[in-house]
Amino acid sequence: MKKGINIWSFPAGSVRESLRLAKAAGFEGVELALEADGELSMTSDKQELVDIRSAAEELELSLYSLSCGLCWELRLSDDDPVLRQRAKDMIKKQIDTAQILGADTVLVVPGVVNTSFAFPEKRVPYDVCYERALEGLNELKSYAEAAKISIGLENVWNKFLLSPMEMRDFIDKIGSDYVGSYLDIGNTLYCSYPEDWVRILGKRIKKVHFKDYRIEAGGLHGFVDLLAGDVDYPSVIDALLEIGYDGWVSAEMIPSYKHYPETILYNTSLAMDKILRRK
């Protein structure tokens, strides 16, 4: 498996500064994110993206997938049809951007019933969310297929697709080799076991996020450094090896260190080496 890290794990700074830190900390690639504005945004032109890709190539880093900071604002399941269309346009922009950067996967939140940490006033009935998400992704799959960029559906705290069997069946209904799972290990733990998700989703897994979670803490405060929580990472790795997964695993951390904030990158890199049985 290949060792990467999500851009949101870094202290404040430019993309290039983050890439240099990633290289120094021992990562092989970085998962970037499309934002509303800034260095890598919905308005970035092709040359700006090519320059970012070149900066990564100079450091011998892979830019293998692309997430998006707009996924809570723009939802495929929104009650507002205008916002649903904007969500589709955003995902198409993700795919276009990923192509230029050299990534092969985009992370997508398939739909949101409700979430407490982003627009909690919005609530969509579960069945309505399901149908809208399915409709939107069925429309988007041909765009992904033409670009040869995979859409990875993340299991996230959206009160939707709550079990690995439901996620499996949802993906199978879409029926495209370019739509699969972006499996977030830490996000499963509050209600299930990540190794079950791995075995049930199997070859549908496009990419994997590594996080850890301490159940007793609860809520968002439960997310902790890798190996400091309750995820049984030996069992997770056994399951990933069992299904033959050899792709990218990305640490997605919260840059919360008050002093020497870059230290989280080095600690995370060492923890991933242990988890991946490299040391």
XYZ file of C-alpha atoms in Angstrom:
279
model
C 0.000 0.000 0.000
C 1.096 3.562 -0.703
C 1.390 6.145 2.084
C -0.299 9.525 1.564
C -1.747 12.378 3.552
C -4.662 14.753 3.060
C -3.895 18.455 2.616
C -6.172 19.407 5.523
C -3.670 17.757 7.879
C -1.120 20.531 7.344
C -0.537 23.776 9.240
C -1.581 26.938 7.403
C 0.572 27.611 4.365
C 0.750 27.308 0.614
C 0.260 24.101 -1.321
C 3.947 24.088 -2.193
C 4.949 24.478 1.461
C 2.681 21.559 2.336
C 4.202 19.430 -0.412
C 7.703 20.108 0.907
C 6.608 19.182 4.438
C 4.989 15.983 3.167
C 8.199 14.969 1.440
C 10.293 15.739 4.504
C 7.956 13.704 6.724
C 8.267 10.641 4.497
C 4.976 10.590 2.587
C 4.782 9.318 -0.981
C 1.850 11.462 -2.055
C -0.643 14.133 -1.048
C -4.404 14.255 -1.454
C -5.244 17.834 -2.393
C -8.626 19.532 -1.994
C -10.626 21.868 -4.195
C -11.809 24.952 -2.309
C -14.100 27.900 -3.038
C -11.125 30.217 -3.452
C -7.392 30.291 -2.938
C -4.477 28.532 -4.565
C -6.436 25.447 -5.635
C -10.022 26.474 -6.232
C -13.031 26.364 -8.496
C -11.527 29.300 -10.403
C -7.969 27.968 -10.813
C -6.914 27.942 -14.449
C -5.092 25.118 -16.202
C -1.639 26.683 -15.887
C -2.019 27.120 -12.134
C -2.914 23.439 -11.823
C -0.040 22.386 -14.084
C 2.334 24.396 -11.874
C 1.093 22.566 -8.762
C 1.523 19.221 -10.501
C 5.051 20.190 -11.569
C 5.931 21.184 -7.999
C 4.811 17.748 -6.795
C 6.696 15.953 -9.577
C 9.901 17.815 -8.678
C 9.566 16.399 -5.164
C 8.664 12.952 -6.549
C 5.268 13.116 -4.854
C 2.050 11.734 -6.331
C -1.170 13.781 -6.354
C -3.379 10.711 -6.468
C -6.816 11.959 -5.387
C -8.770 15.150 -4.873
C -11.272 15.943 -2.140
C -13.372 19.108 -1.883
C -14.101 21.623 0.837
C -17.478 22.538 -0.677
C -19.198 19.177 -0.270
C -21.268 20.241 2.770
C -22.518 23.436 1.129
C -23.269 21.835 -2.241
C -25.095 18.511 -1.872
C -26.536 16.116 -4.416
C -29.433 15.619 -1.989
C -30.338 19.259 -1.345
C -33.994 20.330 -1.399
C -33.036 23.199 -3.697
C -32.687 21.942 -7.303
C -30.346 24.848 -8.084
C -27.954 23.695 -5.356
C -28.238 20.094 -6.550
C -27.147 21.211 -10.013
C -24.303 23.237 -8.541
C -23.211 20.107 -6.654
C -23.074 18.184 -9.936
C -21.117 21.010 -11.560
C -18.709 21.014 -8.605
C -18.057 17.279 -8.984
C -17.438 17.740 -12.704
C -14.960 20.497 -11.836
C -13.303 18.093 -9.382
C -12.967 15.516 -12.135
C -11.544 18.058 -14.593
C -9.087 19.306 -11.977
C -8.043 15.780 -11.006
C -7.240 15.023 -14.643
C -4.862 17.977 -14.895
C -3.217 17.216 -11.545
C -2.683 13.584 -12.492
C -5.048 12.166 -9.868
C -7.266 9.185 -10.613
C -9.967 9.602 -7.943
C -12.202 12.333 -6.539
C -13.771 12.103 -3.096
C -17.522 12.750 -3.088
C -20.066 12.889 -0.267
C -22.985 11.032 -1.881
C -25.756 12.816 0.024
C -26.632 14.222 3.429
C -29.697 13.461 5.513
C -28.441 15.772 8.258
C -25.253 16.640 10.080
C -24.672 18.618 13.259
C -21.437 20.301 12.174
C -22.458 21.843 8.830
C -25.814 23.465 8.067
C -27.617 21.527 10.832
C -30.872 23.270 9.937
C -30.984 21.256 6.705
C -32.710 17.884 6.929
C -33.740 15.660 4.050
C -35.792 12.468 4.534
C -33.648 9.374 4.157
C -35.521 7.937 1.169
C -35.485 11.291 -0.612
C -31.754 11.629 0.012
C -31.236 8.145 -1.407
C -33.159 8.806 -4.616
C -31.541 12.193 -5.231
C -28.048 10.841 -4.584
C -28.663 7.884 -6.881
C -30.060 10.127 -9.603
C -27.134 12.553 -9.384
C -24.462 9.874 -9.439
C -26.117 8.003 -12.293
C -25.925 11.260 -14.216
C -22.291 11.863 -13.251
C -20.962 8.370 -13.907
C -20.686 8.865 -17.667
C -18.633 12.027 -17.084
C -16.302 10.079 -14.777
C -16.062 7.195 -17.240
C -15.149 9.510 -20.115
C -12.428 11.137 -18.011
C -11.276 7.804 -16.539
C -11.451 9.361 -13.073
C -13.080 7.364 -10.274
C -15.704 8.838 -7.965
C -15.049 7.596 -4.434
C -18.106 7.832 -2.175
C -17.061 8.582 1.386
C -18.756 7.113 4.418
C -19.001 10.206 6.583
C -21.176 11.464 9.410
C -24.082 12.343 7.110
C -26.701 9.929 8.565
C -26.766 8.200 5.194
C -25.519 4.833 3.888
C -24.852 3.750 7.450
C -23.768 0.157 6.873
C -21.239 -1.464 4.549
C -23.964 -3.587 2.974
C -26.041 -0.527 2.156
C -22.998 1.239 0.699
C -22.193 -1.891 -1.329
C -25.712 -2.153 -2.727
C -25.883 1.582 -3.484
C -22.641 1.379 -5.472
C -23.859 -1.707 -7.302
C -27.080 0.071 -8.300
C -24.981 2.727 -10.048
C -23.163 -0.064 -11.838
C -19.997 1.680 -12.984
C -16.357 0.656 -12.578
C -15.685 4.354 -12.020
C -17.940 4.735 -8.971
C -16.858 3.054 -5.751
C -16.069 3.577 -2.093
C -13.697 6.058 -0.517
C -13.491 4.153 2.753
C -12.792 6.277 5.817
C -11.624 3.895 8.538
C -12.119 6.226 11.512
C -15.592 7.330 10.437
C -16.980 3.803 10.793
C -16.097 3.237 14.423
C -18.928 5.093 16.148
C -21.448 2.490 14.961
C -19.554 -0.427 13.385
C -16.177 -2.062 12.722
C -13.954 -0.910 9.862
C -12.630 -4.380 9.059
C -16.228 -5.414 8.267
C -16.510 -2.520 5.824
C -13.272 -3.578 4.134
C -14.352 -7.185 3.590
C -17.917 -6.343 2.507
C -16.937 -3.567 0.080
C -13.974 -5.494 -1.287
C -12.957 -4.480 -4.809
C -15.359 -1.527 -4.710
C -12.836 0.360 -2.547
C -11.068 3.033 -4.594
C -9.125 4.791 -1.826
C -8.808 4.633 1.972
C -8.610 7.310 4.675
C -6.805 6.536 7.920
C -8.117 8.230 11.056
C -8.430 7.047 14.626
C -11.304 7.498 17.041
C -11.720 7.210 20.798
C -15.253 6.000 21.450
C -15.455 7.218 25.063
C -14.809 10.820 24.010
C -17.704 10.881 21.537
C -18.551 13.465 18.889
C -15.904 15.225 16.855
C -13.688 15.330 19.938
C -13.266 11.580 19.609
C -10.888 11.893 16.642
C -7.334 11.453 17.864
C -3.855 10.747 16.507
C -3.319 7.436 14.751
C -2.835 4.576 17.251
C -4.262 6.715 20.091
C -7.853 5.556 19.540
C -9.917 2.387 19.357
C -9.432 1.368 15.715
C -8.005 -2.162 15.573
C -5.482 -1.346 12.861
C -3.884 -4.836 12.788
C -7.319 -6.246 11.906
C -7.899 -3.461 9.352
C -4.609 -4.246 7.587
C -5.365 -7.974 7.655
C -8.696 -7.249 5.958
C -7.142 -4.947 3.343
C -4.524 -7.582 2.515
C -7.233 -10.242 2.365
C -9.155 -8.362 -0.343
C -5.935 -7.587 -2.233
C -6.018 -3.821 -1.710
C -2.664 -2.267 -2.624
C -3.676 1.329 -3.377
C -3.321 4.605 -1.516
C -4.086 5.078 2.158
C -4.295 8.722 3.233
C -4.016 10.023 6.760
C -6.630 12.702 7.391
C -5.644 14.486 10.577
C -6.698 17.626 12.438
C -3.717 20.015 12.696
C -4.374 20.744 16.370
C -0.898 20.930 17.895
C -0.534 24.306 19.628
C 3.261 24.281 19.366
C 5.418 22.987 16.505
C 2.289 22.115 14.495
C 4.266 20.378 11.750
C 5.137 17.644 14.289
C 1.789 15.959 13.632
C 3.027 15.101 10.133
C 6.107 13.272 11.420
C 4.119 11.481 14.140
C 1.502 10.453 11.583
C 4.127 9.222 9.130
C 5.743 7.035 11.796
C 2.353 5.681 12.913
C 1.458 4.810 9.315
C 4.753 2.974 8.891
C 3.860 0.893 11.947
C 0.301 0.278 10.743
C 1.485 -0.674 7.246
C 4.111 -2.981 8.792
C 7.006 -1.153 7.215
C 8.915 -0.842 10.528
